[in-house]
Coordinates of C-alpha atoms in Angstrom, one line a residue:
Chain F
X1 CA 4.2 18.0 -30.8
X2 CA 0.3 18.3 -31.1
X3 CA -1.3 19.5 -27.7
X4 CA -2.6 16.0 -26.8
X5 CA 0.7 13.7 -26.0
X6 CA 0.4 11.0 -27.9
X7 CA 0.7 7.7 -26.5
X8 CA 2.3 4.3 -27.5
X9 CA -0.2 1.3 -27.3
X10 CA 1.4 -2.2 -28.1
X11 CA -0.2 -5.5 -27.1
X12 CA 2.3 -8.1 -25.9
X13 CA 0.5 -10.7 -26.9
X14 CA -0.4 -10.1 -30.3
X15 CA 1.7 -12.1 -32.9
X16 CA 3.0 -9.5 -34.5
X17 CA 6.8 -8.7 -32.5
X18 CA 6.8 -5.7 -30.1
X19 CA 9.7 -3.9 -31.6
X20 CA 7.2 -4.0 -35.6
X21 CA 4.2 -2.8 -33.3
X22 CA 6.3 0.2 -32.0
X23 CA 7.4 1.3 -35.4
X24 CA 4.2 0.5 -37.0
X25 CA 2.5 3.2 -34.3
X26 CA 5.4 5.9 -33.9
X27 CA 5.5 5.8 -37.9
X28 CA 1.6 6.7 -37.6
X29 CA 2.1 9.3 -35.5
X30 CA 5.3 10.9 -37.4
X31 CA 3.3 10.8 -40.5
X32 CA -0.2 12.4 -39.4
X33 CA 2.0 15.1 -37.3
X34 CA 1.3 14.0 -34.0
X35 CA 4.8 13.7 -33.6
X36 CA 7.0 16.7 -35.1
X37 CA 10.0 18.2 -36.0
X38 CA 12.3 18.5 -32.8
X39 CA 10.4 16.7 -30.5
X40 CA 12.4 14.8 -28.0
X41 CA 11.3 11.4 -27.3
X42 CA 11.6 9.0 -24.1
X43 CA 14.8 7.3 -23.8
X44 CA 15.5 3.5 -24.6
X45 CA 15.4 2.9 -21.2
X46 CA 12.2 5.0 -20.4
X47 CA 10.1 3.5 -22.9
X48 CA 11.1 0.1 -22.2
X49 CA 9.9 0.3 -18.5
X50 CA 6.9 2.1 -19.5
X51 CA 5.9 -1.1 -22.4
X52 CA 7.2 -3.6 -19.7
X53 CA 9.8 -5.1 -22.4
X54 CA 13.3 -5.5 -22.9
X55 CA 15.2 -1.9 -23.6
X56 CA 17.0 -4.0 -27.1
X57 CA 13.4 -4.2 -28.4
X58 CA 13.2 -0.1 -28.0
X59 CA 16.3 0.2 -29.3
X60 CA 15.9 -1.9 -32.7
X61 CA 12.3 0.1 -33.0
X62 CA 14.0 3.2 -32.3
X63 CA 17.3 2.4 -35.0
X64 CA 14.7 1.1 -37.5
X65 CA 13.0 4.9 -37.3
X66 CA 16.4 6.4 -37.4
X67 CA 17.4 4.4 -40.5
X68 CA 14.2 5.8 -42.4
X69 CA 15.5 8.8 -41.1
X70 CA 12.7 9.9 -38.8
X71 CA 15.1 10.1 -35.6
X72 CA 18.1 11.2 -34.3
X73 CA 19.5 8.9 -31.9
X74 CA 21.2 10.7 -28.4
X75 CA 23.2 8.6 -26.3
X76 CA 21.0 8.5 -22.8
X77 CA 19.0 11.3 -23.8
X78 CA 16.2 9.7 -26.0
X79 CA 15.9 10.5 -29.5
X80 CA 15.2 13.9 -31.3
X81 CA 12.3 13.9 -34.4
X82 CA 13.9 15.1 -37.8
X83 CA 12.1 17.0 -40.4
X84 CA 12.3 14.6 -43.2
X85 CA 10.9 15.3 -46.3
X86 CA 9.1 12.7 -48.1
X87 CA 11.1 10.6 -51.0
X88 CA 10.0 10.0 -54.3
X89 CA 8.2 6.4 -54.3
X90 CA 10.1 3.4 -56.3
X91 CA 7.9 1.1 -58.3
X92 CA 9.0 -1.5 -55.6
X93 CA 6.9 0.9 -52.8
X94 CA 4.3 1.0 -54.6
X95 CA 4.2 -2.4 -55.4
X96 CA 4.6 -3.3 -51.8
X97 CA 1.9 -0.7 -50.8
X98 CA -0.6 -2.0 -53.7
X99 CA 0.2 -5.8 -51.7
X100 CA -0.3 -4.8 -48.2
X101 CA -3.5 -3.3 -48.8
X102 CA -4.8 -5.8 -50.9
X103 CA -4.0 -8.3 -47.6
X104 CA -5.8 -6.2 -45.6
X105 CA -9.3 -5.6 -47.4
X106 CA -9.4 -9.4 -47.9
X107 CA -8.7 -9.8 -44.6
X108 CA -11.6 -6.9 -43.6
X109 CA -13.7 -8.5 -46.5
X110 CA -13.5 -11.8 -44.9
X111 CA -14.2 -10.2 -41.5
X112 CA -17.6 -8.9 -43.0
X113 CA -16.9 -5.5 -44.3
X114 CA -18.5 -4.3 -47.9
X115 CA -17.0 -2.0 -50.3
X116 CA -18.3 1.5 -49.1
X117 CA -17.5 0.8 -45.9
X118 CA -13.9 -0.3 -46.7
X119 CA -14.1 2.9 -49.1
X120 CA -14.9 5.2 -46.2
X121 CA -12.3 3.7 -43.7
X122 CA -9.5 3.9 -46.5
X123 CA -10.2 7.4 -47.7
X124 CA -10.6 8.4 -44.3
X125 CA -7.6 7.5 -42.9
X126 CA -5.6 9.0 -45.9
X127 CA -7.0 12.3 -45.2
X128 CA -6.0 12.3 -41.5
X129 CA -2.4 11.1 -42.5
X130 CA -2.2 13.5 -45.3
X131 CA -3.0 16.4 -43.2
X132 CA -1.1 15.9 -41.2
X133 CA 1.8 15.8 -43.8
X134 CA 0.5 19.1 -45.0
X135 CA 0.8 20.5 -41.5
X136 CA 4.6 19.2 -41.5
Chain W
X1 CA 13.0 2.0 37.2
X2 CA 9.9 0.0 39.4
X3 CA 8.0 -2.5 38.1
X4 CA 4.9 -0.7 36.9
X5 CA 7.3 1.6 35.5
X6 CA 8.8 -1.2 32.8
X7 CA 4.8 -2.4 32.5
X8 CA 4.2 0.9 31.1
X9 CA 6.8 0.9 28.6
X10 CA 6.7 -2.3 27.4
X11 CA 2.7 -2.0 27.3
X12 CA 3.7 -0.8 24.2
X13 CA 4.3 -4.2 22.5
X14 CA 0.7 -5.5 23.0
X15 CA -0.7 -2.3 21.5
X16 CA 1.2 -2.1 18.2
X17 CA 0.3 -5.8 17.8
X18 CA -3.4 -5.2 18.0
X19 CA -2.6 -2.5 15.6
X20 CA -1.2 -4.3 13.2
X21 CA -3.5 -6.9 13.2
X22 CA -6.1 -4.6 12.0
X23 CA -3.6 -3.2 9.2
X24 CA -3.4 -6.7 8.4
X25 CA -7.0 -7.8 8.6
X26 CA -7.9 -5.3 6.2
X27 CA -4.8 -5.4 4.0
X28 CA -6.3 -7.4 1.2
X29 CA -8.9 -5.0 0.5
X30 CA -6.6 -1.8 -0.1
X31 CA -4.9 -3.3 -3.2
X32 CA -6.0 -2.3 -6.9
X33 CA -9.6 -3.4 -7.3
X34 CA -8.4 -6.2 -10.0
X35 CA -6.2 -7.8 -7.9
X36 CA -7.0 -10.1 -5.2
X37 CA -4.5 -12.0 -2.8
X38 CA -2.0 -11.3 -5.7
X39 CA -3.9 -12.7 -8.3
X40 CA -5.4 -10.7 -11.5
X41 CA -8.9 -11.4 -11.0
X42 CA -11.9 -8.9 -13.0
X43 CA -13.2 -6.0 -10.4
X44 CA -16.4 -7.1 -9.2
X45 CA -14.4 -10.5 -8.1
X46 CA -13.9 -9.2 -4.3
X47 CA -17.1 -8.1 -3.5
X48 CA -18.5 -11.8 -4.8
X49 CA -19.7 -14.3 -2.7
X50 CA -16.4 -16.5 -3.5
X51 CA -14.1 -13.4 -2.9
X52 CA -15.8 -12.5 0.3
X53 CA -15.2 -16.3 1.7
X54 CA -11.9 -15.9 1.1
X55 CA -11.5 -13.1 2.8
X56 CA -12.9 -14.3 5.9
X57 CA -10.6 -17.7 5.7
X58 CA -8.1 -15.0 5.4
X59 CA -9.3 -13.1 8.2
X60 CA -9.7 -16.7 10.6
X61 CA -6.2 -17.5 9.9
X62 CA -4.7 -13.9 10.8
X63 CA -6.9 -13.7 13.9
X64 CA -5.4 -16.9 14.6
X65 CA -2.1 -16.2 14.7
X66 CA -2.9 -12.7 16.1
X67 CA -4.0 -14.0 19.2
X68 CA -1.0 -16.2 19.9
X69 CA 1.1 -12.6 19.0
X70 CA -0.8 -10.8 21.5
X71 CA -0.2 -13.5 24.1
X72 CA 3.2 -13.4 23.6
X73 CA 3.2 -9.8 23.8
X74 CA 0.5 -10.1 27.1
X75 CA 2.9 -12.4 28.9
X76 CA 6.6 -10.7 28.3
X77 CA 5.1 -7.3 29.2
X78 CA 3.3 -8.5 32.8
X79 CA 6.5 -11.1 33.3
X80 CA 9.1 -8.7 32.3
X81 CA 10.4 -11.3 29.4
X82 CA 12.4 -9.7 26.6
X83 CA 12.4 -12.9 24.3
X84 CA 8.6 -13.4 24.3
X85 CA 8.3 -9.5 23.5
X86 CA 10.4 -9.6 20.5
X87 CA 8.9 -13.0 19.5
X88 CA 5.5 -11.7 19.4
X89 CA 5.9 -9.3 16.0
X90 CA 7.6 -12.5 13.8
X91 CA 4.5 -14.7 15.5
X92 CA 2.1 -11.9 13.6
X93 CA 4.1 -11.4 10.9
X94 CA 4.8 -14.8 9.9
X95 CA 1.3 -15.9 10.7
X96 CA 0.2 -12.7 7.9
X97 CA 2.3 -14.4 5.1
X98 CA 0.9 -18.1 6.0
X99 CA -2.7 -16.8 5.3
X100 CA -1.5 -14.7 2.5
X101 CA -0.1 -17.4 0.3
X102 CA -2.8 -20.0 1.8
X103 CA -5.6 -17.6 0.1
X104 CA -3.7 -16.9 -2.4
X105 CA -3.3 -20.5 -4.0
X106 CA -7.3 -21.2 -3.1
X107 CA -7.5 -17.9 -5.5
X108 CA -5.6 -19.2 -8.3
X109 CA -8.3 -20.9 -9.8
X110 CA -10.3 -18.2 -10.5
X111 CA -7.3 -16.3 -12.3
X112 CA -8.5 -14.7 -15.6
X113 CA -6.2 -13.7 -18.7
X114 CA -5.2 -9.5 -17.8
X115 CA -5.2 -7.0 -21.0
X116 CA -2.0 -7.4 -22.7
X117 CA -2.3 -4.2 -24.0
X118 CA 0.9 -1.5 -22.5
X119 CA 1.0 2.1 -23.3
X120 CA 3.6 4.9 -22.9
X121 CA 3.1 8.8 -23.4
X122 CA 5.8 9.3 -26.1
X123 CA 7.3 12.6 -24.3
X124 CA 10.1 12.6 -21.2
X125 CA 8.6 12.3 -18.2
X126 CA 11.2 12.5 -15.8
X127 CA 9.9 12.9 -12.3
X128 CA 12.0 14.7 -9.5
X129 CA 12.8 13.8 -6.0
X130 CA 10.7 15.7 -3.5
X131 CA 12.0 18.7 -1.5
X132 CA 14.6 19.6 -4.0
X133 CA 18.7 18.6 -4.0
X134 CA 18.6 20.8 -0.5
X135 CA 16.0 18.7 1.2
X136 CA 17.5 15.4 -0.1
X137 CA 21.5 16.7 1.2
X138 CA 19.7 17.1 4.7
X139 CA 20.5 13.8 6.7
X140 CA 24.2 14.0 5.2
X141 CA 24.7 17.5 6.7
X142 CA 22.8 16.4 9.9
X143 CA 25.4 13.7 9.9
X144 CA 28.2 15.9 8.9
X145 CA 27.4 18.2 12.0
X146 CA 27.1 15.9 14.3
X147 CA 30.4 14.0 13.2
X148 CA 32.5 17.1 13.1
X149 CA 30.9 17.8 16.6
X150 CA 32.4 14.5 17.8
X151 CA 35.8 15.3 16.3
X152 CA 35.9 19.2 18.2
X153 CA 35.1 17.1 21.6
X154 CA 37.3 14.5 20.9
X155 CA 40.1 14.8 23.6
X156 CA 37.2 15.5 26.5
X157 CA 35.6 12.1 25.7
X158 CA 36.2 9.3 28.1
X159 CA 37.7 5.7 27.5
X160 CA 33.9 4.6 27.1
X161 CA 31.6 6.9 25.4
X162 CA 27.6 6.3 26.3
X163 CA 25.4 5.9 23.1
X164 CA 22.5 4.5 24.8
X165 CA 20.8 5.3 27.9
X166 CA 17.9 4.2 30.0
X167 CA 14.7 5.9 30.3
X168 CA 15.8 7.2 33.7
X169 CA 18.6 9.1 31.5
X170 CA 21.5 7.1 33.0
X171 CA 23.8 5.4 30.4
X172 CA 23.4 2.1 29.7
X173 CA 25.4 1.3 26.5
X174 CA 29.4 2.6 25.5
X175 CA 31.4 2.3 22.7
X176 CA 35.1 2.6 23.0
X177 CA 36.7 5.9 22.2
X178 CA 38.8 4.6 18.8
X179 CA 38.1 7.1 16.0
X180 CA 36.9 3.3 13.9
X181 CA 34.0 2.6 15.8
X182 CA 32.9 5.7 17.4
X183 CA 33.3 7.8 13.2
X184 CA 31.3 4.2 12.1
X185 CA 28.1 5.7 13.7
X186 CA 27.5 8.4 11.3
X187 CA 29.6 6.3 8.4
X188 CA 26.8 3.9 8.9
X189 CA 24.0 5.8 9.5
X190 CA 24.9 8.0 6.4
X191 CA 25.3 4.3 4.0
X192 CA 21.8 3.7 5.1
X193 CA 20.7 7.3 4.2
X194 CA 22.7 6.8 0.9
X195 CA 20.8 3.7 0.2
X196 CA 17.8 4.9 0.8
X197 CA 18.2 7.8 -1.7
X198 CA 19.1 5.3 -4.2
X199 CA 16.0 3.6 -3.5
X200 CA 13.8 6.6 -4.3
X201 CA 15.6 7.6 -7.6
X202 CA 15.3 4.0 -8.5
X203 CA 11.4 3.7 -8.0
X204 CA 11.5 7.3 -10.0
X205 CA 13.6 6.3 -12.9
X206 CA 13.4 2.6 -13.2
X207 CA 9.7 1.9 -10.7
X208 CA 7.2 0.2 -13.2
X209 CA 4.2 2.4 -14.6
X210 CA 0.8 0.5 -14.9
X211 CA -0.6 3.6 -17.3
X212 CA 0.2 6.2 -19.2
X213 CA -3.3 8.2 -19.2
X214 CA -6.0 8.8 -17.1
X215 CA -7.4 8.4 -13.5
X216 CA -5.1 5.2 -13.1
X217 CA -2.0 7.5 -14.2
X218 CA -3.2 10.1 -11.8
X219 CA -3.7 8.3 -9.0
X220 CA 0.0 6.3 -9.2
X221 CA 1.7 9.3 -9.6
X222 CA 0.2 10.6 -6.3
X223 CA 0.7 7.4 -4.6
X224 CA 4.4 7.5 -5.8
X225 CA 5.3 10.7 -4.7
X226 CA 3.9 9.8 -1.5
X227 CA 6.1 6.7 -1.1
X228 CA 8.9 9.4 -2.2
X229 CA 8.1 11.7 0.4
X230 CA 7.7 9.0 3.1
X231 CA 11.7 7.6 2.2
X232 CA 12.7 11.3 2.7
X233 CA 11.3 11.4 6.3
X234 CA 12.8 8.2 6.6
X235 CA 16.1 9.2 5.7
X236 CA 15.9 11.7 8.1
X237 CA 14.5 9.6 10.9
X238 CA 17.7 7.6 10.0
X239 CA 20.3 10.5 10.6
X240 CA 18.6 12.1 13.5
X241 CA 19.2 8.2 15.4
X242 CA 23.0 8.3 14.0
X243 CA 23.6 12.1 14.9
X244 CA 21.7 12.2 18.3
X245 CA 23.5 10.0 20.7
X246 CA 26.5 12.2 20.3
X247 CA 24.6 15.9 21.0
X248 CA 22.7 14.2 23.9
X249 CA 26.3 13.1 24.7
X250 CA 26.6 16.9 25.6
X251 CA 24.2 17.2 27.9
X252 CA 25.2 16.8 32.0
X253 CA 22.4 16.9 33.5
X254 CA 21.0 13.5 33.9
X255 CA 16.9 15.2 34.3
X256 CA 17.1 17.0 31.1
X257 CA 19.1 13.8 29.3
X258 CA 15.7 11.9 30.9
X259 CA 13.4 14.7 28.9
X260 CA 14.9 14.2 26.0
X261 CA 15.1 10.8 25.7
X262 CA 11.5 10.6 27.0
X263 CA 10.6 13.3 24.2
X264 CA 12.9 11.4 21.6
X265 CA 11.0 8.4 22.2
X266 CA 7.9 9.9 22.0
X267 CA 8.4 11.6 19.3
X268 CA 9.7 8.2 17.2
X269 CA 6.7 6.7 18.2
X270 CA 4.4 9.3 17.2
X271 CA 6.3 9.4 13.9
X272 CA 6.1 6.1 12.7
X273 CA 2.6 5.9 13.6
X274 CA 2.0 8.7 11.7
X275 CA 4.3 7.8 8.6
X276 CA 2.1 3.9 8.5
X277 CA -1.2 6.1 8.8
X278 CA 0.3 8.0 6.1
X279 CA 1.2 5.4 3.8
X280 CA -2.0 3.5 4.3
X281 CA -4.5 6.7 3.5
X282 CA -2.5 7.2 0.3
X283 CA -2.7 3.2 -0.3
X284 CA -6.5 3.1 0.2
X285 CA -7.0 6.4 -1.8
X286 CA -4.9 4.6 -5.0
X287 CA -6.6 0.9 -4.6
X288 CA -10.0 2.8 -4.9
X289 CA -9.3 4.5 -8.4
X290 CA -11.0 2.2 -11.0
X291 CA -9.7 1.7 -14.5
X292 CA -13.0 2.8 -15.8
X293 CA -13.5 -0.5 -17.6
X294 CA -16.5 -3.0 -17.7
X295 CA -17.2 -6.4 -16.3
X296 CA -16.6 -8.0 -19.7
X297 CA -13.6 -6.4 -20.5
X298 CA -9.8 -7.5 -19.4
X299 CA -9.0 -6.4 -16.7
X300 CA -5.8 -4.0 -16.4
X301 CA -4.5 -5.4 -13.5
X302 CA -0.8 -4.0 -12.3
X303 CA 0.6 -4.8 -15.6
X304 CA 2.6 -7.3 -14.6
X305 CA 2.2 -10.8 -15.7
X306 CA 0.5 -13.4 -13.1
X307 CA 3.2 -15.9 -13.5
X308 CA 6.0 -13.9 -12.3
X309 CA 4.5 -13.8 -9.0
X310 CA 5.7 -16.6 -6.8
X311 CA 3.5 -17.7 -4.1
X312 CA 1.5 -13.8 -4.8
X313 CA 3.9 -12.0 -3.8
X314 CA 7.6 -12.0 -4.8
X315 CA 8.2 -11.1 -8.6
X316 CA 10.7 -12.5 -10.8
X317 CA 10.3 -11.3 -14.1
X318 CA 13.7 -10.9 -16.6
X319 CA 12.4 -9.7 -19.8
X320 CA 10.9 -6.6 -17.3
X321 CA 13.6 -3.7 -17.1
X322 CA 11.7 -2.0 -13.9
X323 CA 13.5 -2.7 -10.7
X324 CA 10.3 -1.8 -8.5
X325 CA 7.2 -2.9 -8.9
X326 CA 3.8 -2.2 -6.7
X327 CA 3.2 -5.3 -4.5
X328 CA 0.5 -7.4 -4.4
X329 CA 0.5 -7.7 -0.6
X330 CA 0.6 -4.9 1.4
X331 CA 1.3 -1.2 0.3
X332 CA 4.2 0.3 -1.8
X333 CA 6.8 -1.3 -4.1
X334 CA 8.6 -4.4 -3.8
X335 CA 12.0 -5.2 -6.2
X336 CA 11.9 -7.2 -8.9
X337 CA 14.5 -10.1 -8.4
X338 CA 14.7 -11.0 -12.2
X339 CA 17.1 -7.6 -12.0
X340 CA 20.3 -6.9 -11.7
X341 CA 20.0 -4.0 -9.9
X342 CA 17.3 -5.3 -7.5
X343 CA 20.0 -8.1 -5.8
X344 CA 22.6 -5.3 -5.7
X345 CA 20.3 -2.9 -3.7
X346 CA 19.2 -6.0 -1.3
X347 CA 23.3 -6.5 -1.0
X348 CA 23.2 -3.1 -0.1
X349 CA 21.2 -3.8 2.4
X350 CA 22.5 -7.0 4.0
X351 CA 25.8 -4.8 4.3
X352 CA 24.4 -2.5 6.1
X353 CA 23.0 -5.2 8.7
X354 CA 26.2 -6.8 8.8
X355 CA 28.8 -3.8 8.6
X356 CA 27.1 -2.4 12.4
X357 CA 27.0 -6.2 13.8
X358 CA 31.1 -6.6 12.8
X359 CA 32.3 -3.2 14.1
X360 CA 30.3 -3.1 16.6
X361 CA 30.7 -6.1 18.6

């Protein structure tokens, strides 16, 4: 783990389901190194009481993570961060990826954004997430 | 003892009633600073010209009520009347939670929307118990002691074994000599101490957290591991009442029984004014720590949603997994009845009201 915890945000009332929001973040984290190899996380339990929701909401975050094959799941003793190295991406992935983003700078665009700043934001945040697979 | 004698010690009554009606008149103020009278309100609310009105309503209702309490208290300690002494703390406290949840719904309007927004630090954070396992066995092997001292002096007791006495140090209340009631004081005693300890590793393990970072995270730590350390002392207040009767027991001489009880009562007095004092510096030194945010932001509030407060101050809230939560009147945790656990700890503790009443009597 970096020197700085990091720390889960999720907003219960956004419209995008707690359990997405938790993987969305923790994902973020595992993939700009926050998070590393044999770090132990919070339990189920833990986590849920810390977010204020239901432990099953933790616990499909935490088996969706596993089933990428970020975590190790330990009966009542949290979960354990696996080195996992990265795949090699399907057309499908890409394709997905190429969609996603494309939803998202209309959605900046239409928010008021212009192309360098979009440029800047994008190229920024790949270099933080890439360094911090480099460090991995 | 004469009749000035029993003035003095019941003087006592009209005292701790004018003491907690200044806990009381102040109580409202030593919450967290975006929360008023157990509603989610933005900081600067309570020092408003609406928030300070309410407060005095507040205020004019307690002092109300108060006064009756103190009357009470007045008359049973200059007549000598037991029921008008023991009605006076239910006048006050009662009175309390009519103002309370009076303010409280004149508040409600001016609810505003707290920040949705809940962190956790992704590492184990598992706090410990204070004093170590050592400190936390204590009141069992106090209990221990003074049950295997009973069992050594068991053929010397009499048919009626004193457990009480008056302040002049002569016995005033016996329990037969059967090994069930006189081995249920400690039994009993020790349940409560039990409960208690369950208490304490429920509001470490499953006690909501309003933050995960910062000055707010700081200061509920603190205030936690005070309300830790004061169910400790507690726990060994507990024991000592259970264990004592049976080494004072051992004591002939009726002028040194009369020093210690004297000292014993003292001493319990001093205590619990002490442990309130405690508990309300560590309340007022939490409810001052500010989330750092503006006016025009959210505010954080306790993290728990407005709605699952009935009347302001008893939560029900089932998609929450914490089985204490802070309160929104007065200082410390309250349970979360949406849980599970929560009704099985309050069955805990009707049992151990009704357990003493049935052997007992």
């Amino acid at each position: 783990m970096s020197d700085s915890i990091p720390v889960l945000k999720v907003d219960l009332a956004a419209s995008t389901p707690v359990y997405r929001q938790i993987v969305s973040a923790m994902r973020t984290f595992l993939v700009s190194g926050q998070l590393s190899p044999g770090d132990i996380l919070p339990s189920v339990r833990e986590l849920a009481l810390d977010l204020g929701v239901h432990h099953n909401t933790v616990a499909e975050a935490y088996r969706m993570l596993a089933e990428e094959g970020w975590l190790e799941l330990r009966r009542r003793r949290g979960a354990m961060v696996l080195y996992r190295p990265a795949p090699k991406p399907s057309t499908d992935a890409c394709r997905d990826f190429e969609r996603r983003v494309l939803e998202l700078v209309a959605e900046a665009t239409a928010g008021g954004l212009d192309g360098k700043q979009l440029q800047a934001v994008l190229k920024l945040v790949a270099e933080n997430l890439l360094d911090g697979e480099a460090e991995r | 003892m004469n009749y000035w004698g029993e003035i003095a010690a019941r003087g006592f009554m009209p005292v701790a009633v004018l003491f907690v009606t200044g806990i009381f008149l102040w109580l409202p103020r030593w919450t967290r600073p975006d929360v008023y009278f157990g509603v989610t309100l933005p900081e600067p609310f309570r020092d408003s010209e609406e928030g300070l009105e309410l407060l005095a309503g507040y205020r004019r209702l307690v002092l109300v009520f108060a006064a009756v309490a103190l009357g009470c208290a007045l008359t049973g300690t200059i007549f000598l009347t037991n029921v008008l002494q023991s009605v006076a703390p239910f006048v006050l406290g009662f009175g309390a939670l009519i103002a309370f949840v009076r303010t409280h719904l004149k508040t409600v309007p001016f609810r505003v929307p707290a920040d949705t927004v809940r962190e956790a630090p992704l590492t184990v954070q598992r706090g410990r118990l204070p004093g170590g396992r050592l400190a936390q066995a204590g009141p069992f092997i106090l209990l221990a002691v003074a049950s295997a001292a009973l069992a050594l002096r068991w053929n010397s007791l009499p048919d009626r074994v004193p457990v009480h006495w008056g302040l002049d140090g002569a016995p005033d209340g016996w329990l037969p000599h059967t090994h069930k009631v006189l081995f249920s004081v400690p039994l009993i005693q020790g349940a409560e101490c039990f409960l208690m300890l369950i208490m304490a590793m429920a509001l470490l393990r499953r006690g909501h957290r309003i933050s995960a970072t910062g000055k707010l995270n700081t200061g509920e730590t603190g205030f936690r591991r005070t309300i830790l350390r004061v169910l400790l002392v507690s726990e060994y207040f507990v024991a000592f009442n259970g264990a004592f009767p049976f080494f004072l027991a051992l004591i002939d001489s009726r002028q040194i029984r009369r020093i210690v009880l004297i000292s014993i009562i003292v001493g319990t007095v001093a205590v619990s004014f002490l442990i309130t004092v405690w508990i309300i510096i560590a309340g007022v030194r939490w409810s001052r720590v500010r989330s750092g945010r503006t006016s025009k932001s959210a505010p954080v509030g306790d993290g728990t949603p407005d709605e699952c407060w009935k009347l302001g101050f008893i939560y029900i809230n089932r998609k929450d997994p914490a089985v204490f939560v802070q309160r929104r009147f007065g200082i410390g945790y309250t349970l979360n009845l949406g849980n599970g656990w929560s009704w099985c700890l309050l069955a805990g503790m009707v049992l151990i009201i009704l357990v003493p009443v049935l052997v007992w009597t």
